CSV table of C-alpha atoms in Angstrom, one decimal:
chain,number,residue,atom,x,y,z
A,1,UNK,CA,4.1,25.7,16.5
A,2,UNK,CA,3.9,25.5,12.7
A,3,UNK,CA,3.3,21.8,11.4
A,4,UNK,CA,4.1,20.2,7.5
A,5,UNK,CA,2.0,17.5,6.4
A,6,UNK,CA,3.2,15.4,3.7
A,7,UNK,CA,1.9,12.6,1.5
A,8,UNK,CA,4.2,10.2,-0.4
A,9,UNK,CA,4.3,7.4,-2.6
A,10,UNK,CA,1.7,5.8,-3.9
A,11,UNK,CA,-2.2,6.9,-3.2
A,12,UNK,CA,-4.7,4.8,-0.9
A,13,UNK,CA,-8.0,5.1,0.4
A,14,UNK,CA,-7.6,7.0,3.9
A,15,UNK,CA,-5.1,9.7,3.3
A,16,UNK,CA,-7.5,12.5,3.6
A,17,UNK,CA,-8.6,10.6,6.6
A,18,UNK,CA,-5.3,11.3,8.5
A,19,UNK,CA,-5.1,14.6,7.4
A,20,UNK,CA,-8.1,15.7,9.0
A,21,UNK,CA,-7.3,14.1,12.4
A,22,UNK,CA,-4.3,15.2,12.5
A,23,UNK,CA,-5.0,18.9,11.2
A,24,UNK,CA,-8.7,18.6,13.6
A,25,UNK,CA,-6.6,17.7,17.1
A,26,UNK,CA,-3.4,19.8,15.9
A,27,UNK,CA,-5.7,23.4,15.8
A,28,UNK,CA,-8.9,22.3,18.0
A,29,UNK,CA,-6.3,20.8,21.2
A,30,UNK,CA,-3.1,22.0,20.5
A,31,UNK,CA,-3.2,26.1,18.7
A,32,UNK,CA,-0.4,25.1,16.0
A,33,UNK,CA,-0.8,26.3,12.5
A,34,UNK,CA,-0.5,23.5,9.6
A,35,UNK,CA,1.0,23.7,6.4
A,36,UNK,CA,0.4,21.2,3.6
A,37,UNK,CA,3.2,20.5,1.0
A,38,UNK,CA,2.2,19.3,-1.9
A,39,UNK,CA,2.7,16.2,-4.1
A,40,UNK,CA,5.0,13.9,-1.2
A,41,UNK,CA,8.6,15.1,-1.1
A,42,UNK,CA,8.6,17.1,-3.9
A,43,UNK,CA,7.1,19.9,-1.6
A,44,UNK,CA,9.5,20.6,0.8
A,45,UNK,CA,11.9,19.6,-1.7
A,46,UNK,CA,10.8,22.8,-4.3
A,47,UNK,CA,8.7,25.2,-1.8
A,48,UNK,CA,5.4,24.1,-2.6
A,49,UNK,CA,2.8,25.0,-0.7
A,50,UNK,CA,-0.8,24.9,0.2
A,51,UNK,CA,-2.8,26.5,3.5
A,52,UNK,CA,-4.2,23.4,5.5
A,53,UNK,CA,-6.8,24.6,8.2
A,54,UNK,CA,-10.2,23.2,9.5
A,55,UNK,CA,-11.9,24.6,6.7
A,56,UNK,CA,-9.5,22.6,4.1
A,57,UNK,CA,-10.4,19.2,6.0
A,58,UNK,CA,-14.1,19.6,6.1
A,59,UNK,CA,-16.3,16.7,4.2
A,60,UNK,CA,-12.7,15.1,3.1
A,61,UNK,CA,-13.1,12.0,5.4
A,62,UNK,CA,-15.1,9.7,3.0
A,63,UNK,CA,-12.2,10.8,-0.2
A,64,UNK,CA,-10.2,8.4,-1.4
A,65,UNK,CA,-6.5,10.0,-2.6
A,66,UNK,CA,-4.9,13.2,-1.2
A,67,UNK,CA,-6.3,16.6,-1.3
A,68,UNK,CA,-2.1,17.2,-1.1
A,69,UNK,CA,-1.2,15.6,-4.4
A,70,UNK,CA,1.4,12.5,-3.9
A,71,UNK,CA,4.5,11.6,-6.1
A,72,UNK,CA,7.6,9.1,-5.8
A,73,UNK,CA,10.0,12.3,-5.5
A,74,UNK,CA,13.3,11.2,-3.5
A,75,UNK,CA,15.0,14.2,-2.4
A,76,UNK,CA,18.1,12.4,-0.9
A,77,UNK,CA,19.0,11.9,-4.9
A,78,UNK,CA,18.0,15.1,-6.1
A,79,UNK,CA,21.3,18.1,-6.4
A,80,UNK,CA,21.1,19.4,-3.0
A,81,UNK,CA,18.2,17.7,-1.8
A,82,UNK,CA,18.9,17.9,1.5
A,83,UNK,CA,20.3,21.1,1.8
A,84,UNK,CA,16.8,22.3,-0.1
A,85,UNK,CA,14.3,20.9,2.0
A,86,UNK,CA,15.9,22.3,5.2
A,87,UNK,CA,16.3,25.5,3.6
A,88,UNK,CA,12.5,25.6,2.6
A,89,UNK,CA,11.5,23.7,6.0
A,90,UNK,CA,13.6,27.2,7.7
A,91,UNK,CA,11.4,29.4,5.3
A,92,UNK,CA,8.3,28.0,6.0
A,93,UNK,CA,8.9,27.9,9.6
A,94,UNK,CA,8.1,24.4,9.9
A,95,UNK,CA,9.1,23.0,13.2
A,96,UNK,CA,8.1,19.5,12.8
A,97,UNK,CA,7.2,17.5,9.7
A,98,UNK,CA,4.5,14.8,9.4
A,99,UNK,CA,5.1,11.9,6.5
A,100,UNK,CA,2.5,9.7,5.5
A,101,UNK,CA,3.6,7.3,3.5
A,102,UNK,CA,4.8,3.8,2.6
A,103,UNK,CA,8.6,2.2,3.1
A,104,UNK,CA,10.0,5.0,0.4
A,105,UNK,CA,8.4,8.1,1.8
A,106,UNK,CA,9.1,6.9,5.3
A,107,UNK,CA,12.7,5.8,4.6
A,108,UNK,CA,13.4,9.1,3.4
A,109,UNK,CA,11.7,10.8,6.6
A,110,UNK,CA,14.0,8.7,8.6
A,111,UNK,CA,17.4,8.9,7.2
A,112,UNK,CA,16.2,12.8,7.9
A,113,UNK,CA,15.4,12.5,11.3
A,114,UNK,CA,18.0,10.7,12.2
A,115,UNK,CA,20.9,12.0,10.0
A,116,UNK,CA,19.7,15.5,9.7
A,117,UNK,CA,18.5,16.1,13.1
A,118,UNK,CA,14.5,17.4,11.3
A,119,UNK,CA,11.9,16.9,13.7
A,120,UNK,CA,9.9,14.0,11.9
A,121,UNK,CA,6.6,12.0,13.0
A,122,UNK,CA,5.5,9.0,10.6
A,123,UNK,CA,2.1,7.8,9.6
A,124,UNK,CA,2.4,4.1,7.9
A,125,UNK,CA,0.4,4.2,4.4
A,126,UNK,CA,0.2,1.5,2.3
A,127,UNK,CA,-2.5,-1.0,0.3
A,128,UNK,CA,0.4,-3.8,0.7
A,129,UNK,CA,0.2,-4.0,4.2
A,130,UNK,CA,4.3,-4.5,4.2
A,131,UNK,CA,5.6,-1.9,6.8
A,132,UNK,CA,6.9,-3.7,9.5
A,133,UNK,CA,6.1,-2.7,13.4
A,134,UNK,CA,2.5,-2.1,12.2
A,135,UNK,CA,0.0,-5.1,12.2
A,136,UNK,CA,-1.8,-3.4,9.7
A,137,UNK,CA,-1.6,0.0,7.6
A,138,UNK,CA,-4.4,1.8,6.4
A,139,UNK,CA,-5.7,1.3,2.5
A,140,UNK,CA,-5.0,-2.5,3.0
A,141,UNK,CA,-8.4,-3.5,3.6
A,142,UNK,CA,-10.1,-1.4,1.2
A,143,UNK,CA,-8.3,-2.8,-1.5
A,144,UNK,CA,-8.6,-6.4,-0.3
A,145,UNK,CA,-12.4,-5.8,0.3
A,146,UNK,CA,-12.1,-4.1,-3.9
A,147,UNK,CA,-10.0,-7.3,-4.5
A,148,UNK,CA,-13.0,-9.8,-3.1
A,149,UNK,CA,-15.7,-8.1,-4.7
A,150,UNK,CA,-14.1,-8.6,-8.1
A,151,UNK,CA,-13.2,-11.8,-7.2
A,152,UNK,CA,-17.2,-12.6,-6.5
A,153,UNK,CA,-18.2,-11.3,-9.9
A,154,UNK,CA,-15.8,-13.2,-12.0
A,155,UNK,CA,-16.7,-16.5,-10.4
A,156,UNK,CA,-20.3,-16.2,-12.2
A,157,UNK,CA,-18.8,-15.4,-15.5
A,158,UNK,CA,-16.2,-17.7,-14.9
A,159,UNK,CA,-18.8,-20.4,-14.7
A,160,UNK,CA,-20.9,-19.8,-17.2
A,161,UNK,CA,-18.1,-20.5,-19.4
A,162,UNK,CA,-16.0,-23.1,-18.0
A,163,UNK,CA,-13.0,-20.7,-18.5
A,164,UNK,CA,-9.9,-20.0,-16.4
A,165,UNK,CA,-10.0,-16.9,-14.4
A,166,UNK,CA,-6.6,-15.2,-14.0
A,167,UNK,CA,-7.1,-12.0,-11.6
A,168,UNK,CA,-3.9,-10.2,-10.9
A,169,UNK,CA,-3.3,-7.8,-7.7
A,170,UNK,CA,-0.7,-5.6,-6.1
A,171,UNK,CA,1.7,-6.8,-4.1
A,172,UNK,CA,5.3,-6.4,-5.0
A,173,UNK,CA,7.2,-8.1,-2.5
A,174,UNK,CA,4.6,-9.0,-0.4
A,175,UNK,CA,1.1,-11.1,-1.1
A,176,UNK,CA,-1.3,-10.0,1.8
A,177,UNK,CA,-3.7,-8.6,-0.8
A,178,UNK,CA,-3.2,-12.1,-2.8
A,179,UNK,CA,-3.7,-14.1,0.3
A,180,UNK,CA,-6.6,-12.4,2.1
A,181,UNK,CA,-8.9,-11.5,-1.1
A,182,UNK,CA,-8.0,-14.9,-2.3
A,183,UNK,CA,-9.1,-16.7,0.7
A,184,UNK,CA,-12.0,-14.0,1.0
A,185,UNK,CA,-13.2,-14.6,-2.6
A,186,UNK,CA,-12.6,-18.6,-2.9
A,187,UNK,CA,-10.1,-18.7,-5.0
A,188,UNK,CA,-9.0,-22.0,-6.0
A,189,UNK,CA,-4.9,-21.1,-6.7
A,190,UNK,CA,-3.1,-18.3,-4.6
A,191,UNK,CA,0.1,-17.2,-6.0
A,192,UNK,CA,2.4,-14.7,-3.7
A,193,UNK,CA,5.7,-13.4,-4.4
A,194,UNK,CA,7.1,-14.7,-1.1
A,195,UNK,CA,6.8,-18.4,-2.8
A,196,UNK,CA,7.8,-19.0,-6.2
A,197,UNK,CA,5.1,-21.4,-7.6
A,198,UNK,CA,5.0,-24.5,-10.1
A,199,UNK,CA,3.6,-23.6,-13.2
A,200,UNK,CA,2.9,-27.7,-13.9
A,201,UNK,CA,1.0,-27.7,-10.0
A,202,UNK,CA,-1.0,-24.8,-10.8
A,203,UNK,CA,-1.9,-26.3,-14.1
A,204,UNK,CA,-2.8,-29.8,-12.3
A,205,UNK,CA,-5.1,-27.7,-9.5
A,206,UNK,CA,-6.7,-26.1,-12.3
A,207,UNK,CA,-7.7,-29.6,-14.0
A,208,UNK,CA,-8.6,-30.9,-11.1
A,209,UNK,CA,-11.2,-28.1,-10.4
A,210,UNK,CA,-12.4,-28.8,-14.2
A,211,UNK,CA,-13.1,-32.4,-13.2
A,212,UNK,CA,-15.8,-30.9,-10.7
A,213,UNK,CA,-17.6,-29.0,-13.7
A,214,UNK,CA,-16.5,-25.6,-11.7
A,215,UNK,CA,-14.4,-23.5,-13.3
A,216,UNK,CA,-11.7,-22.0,-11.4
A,217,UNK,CA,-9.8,-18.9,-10.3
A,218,UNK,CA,-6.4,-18.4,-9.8
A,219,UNK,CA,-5.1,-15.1,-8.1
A,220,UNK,CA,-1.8,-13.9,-8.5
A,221,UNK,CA,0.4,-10.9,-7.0
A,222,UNK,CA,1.9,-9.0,-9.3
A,223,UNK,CA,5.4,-10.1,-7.8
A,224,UNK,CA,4.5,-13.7,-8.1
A,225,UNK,CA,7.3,-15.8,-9.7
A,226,UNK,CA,7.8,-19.0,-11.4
A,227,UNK,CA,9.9,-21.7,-9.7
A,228,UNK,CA,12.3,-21.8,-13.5
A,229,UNK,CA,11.6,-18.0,-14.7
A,230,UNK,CA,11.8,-14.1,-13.2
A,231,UNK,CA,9.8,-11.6,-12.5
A,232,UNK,CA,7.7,-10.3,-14.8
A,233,UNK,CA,8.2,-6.7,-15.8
A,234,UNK,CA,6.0,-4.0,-17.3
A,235,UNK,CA,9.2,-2.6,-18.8
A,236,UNK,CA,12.6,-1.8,-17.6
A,237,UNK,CA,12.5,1.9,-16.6
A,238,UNK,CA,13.1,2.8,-12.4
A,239,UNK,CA,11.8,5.7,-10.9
A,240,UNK,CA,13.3,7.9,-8.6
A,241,UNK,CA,13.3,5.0,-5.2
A,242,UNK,CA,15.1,2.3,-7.8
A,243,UNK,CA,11.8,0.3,-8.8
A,244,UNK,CA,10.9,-1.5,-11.7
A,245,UNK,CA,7.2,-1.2,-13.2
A,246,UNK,CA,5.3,-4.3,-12.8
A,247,UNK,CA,2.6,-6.0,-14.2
A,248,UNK,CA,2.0,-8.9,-16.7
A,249,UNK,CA,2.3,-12.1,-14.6
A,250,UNK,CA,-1.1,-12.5,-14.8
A,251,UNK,CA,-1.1,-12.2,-18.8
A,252,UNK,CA,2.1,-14.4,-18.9
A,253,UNK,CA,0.4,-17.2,-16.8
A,254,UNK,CA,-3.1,-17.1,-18.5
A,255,UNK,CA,-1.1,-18.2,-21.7
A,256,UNK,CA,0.9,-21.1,-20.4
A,257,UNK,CA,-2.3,-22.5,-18.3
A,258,UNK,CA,-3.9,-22.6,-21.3
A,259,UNK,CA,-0.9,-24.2,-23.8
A,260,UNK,CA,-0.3,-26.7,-21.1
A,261,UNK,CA,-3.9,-27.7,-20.4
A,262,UNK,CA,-6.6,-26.6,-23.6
A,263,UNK,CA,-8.7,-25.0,-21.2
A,264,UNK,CA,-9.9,-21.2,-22.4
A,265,UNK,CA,-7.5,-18.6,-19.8
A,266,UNK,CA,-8.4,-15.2,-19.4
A,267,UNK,CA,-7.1,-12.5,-17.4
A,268,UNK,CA,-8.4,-9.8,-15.1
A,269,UNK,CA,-5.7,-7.2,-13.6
A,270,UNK,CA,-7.2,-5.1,-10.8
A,271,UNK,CA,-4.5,-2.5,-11.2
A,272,UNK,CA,-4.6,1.0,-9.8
A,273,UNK,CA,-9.1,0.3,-9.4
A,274,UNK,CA,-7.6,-1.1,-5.5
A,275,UNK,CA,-5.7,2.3,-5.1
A,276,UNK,CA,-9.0,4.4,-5.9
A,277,UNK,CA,-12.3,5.1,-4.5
A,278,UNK,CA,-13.9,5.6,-1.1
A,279,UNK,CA,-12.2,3.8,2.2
A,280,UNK,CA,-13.8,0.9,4.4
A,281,UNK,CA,-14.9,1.7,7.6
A,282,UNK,CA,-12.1,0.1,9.1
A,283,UNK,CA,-9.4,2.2,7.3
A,284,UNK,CA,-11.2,5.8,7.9
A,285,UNK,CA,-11.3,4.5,11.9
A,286,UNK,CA,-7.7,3.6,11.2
A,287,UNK,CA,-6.1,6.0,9.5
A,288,UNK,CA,-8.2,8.6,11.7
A,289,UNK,CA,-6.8,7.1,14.9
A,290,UNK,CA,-3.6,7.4,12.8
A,291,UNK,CA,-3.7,11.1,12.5
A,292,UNK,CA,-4.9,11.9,16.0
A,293,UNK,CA,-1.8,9.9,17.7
A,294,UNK,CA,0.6,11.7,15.3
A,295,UNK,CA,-0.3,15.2,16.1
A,296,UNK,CA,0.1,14.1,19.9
A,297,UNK,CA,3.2,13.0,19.4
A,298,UNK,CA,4.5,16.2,17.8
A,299,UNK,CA,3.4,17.5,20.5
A,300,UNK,CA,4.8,15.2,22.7
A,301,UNK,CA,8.2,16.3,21.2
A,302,UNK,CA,8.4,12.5,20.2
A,303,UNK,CA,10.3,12.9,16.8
A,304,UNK,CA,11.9,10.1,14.7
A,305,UNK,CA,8.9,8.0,15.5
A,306,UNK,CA,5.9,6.4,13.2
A,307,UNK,CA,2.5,5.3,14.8
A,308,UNK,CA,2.0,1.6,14.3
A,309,UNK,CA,-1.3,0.1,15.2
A,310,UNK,CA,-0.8,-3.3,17.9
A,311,UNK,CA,-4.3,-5.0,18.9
A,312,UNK,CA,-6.4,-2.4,19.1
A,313,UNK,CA,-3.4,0.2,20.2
A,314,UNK,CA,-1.4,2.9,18.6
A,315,UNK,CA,2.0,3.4,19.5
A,316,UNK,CA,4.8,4.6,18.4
A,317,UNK,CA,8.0,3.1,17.2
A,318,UNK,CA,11.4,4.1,15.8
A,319,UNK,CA,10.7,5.0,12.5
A,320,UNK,CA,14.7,3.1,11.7
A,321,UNK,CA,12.6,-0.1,12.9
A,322,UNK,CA,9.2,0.4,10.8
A,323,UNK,CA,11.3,0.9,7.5
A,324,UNK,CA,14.2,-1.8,8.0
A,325,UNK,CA,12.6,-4.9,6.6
A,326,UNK,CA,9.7,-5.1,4.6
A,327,UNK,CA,6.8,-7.4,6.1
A,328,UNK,CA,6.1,-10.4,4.6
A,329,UNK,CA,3.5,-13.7,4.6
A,330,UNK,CA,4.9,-16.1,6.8
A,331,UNK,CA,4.6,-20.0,5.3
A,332,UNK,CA,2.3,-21.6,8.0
A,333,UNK,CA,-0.4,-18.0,7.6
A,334,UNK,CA,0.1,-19.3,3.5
A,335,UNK,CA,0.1,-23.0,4.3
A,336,UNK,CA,-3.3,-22.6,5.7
A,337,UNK,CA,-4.8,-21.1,2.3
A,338,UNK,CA,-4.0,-24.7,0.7
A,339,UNK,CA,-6.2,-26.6,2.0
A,340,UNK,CA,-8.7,-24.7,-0.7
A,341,UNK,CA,-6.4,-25.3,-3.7
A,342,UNK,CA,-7.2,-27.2,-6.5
């Protein structure tokens, strides 16, 4: 059996991680041949290639991105997209297909699993932590535990100045990295997109943190909204999945913290530095665990499945079910942060 490895959307810590598990069991256990495409979709979509055999995977566990190359290709809305990936699938010989990706890359892997009939596994991917039928996906807690530690410096130079300390995460739909870094880091304000916030209440915890002679800091996703305004754009463009850029809440909330109360405001944005670097422990145990169970269930003949970690367990779920809502804070996990407000 010939095997495709893919990886899509956006890069995280661990990637390489479930390539090597997978390639490792798939050749060692199993015989089959591997064949990495590169840069997500855009692979099968245009023919491109790379070998992928034990050698290729040696010493790429501690790597943070992809030894693939990723991209935010969507093939379902490219000219004969579909048609071109099972063409180049056929000329590869590829008899299954493993994704590794977020809600985009996966969406795509199962509207061709299940529309197409192509024999695809998926392996959930995402700093976010917002696939649902996973408790967790691997690159989450490396880019809270990034998150926290910026959060620990900037309370010292926070202090030292009595300023306002703005720090703005990822987290498009979804605040986990707001909420848990937050609560990691002591933040004093915690602002998620799955609650718009007051503006005048986040100005009123701020005074009230002043009154204490410490200075405080306020994290904020980057799909945060105010209760009277919209999301905050980076510009208007899409790419190919129908997303805006984001980025600037942080800026935009700095400015009317400080018009509203005098205190200095600055901002911090964490940007792509949660994305990058080396992964946690827990996300190369993870996102290795990931890769073994995907390869077994390839060979299990188990398509149109993603492996989703429950406890301590990885199963495998419908793939239709991991990508059909996105998964998001519930109230009472963010009611429990407020306690430490103000």
């Amino acid at each position: 059996m010939r095997v495709g490895v893919l990886t899509g959307g956006g890069d995280c810590p661990g990637l390489n991680a479930v390539i090597r598990g997978i390639v490792r069991k798939g050749v060692q256990e199993y015989g089959y041949d591997f064949i990495g495409f590169r840069d997500g979709w855009r692979g099968p979509l245009e023919g491109d290639t790379v070998p992928l055999d034990i050698p290729a995977v040696r010493g790429i566990l501690p790597r943070g991105g992809t030894i693939l190359g990723s991209s935010r290709t969507n093939p379902i809305k490219a000219e004969n997209g579909i048609r071109r990936v099972k063409e180049n699938l056929a000329k590869y010989e590829v008899d299954a297909l493993i994704a590794i990706g977020g809600e985009d890359t996966l969406g795509v892997a199962t509207t061709l699993a299940d529309e197409y009939g192509i024999a695809c596994v998926g392996v959930p991917k995402t700093i976010d932590n917002d696939l649902a039928a996973t408790d967790y996906t691997f690159g989450f807690d490396t880019a809270v535990n990034i998150a926290t530690e910026a959060i620990d410096r900037l309370h010292t130079t926070a202090e030292s100045h009595m300023r306002v300390l703005v720090v703005e995460v990822m987290g498009r739909h979804a605040g986990w990295i707001a909420l848990h870094s937050g609560l990691a880091g002591g933040a004093n304000v915690i602002l998620i997109p799955e609650q718009r916030f007051d503006v005048d209440q986040v100005c009123a915890w701020v005074e009230s943190r002043f009154k204490i002679r410490y200075a405080p800091i306020v994290v904020v996703a980057e799909g945060a909204m105010p209760k009277d305004g919209d999301m905050v754009l980076k510009d208007g463009t899409l790419d190919s999945f129908g997303h805006v850029r984001l980025s600037g809440v942080g800026e935009w909330l700095a400015k009317e913290i400080e018009k509203r109360t005098g205190k200095e405001a600055r901002t911090t944005v964490l940007g792509h530095i949660q994305r990058g670097g080396t992964p946690s422990a827990f996300d190369r145990w993870l996102a290795t665990r990931f890769g073994l169970h995907a390869i077994e269930a390839v060979r299990d003949g188990d398509f149109g499945k993603m492996v989703a970690l429950r406890g301590t367990d990885i199963v495998r779920v419908p793939l239709a079910a991991a990508t059909s809502h996105i998964k998001t804070v519930d109230p009472k996990l963010y009611a429990e942060a407020g306690v430490f407000f103000g």
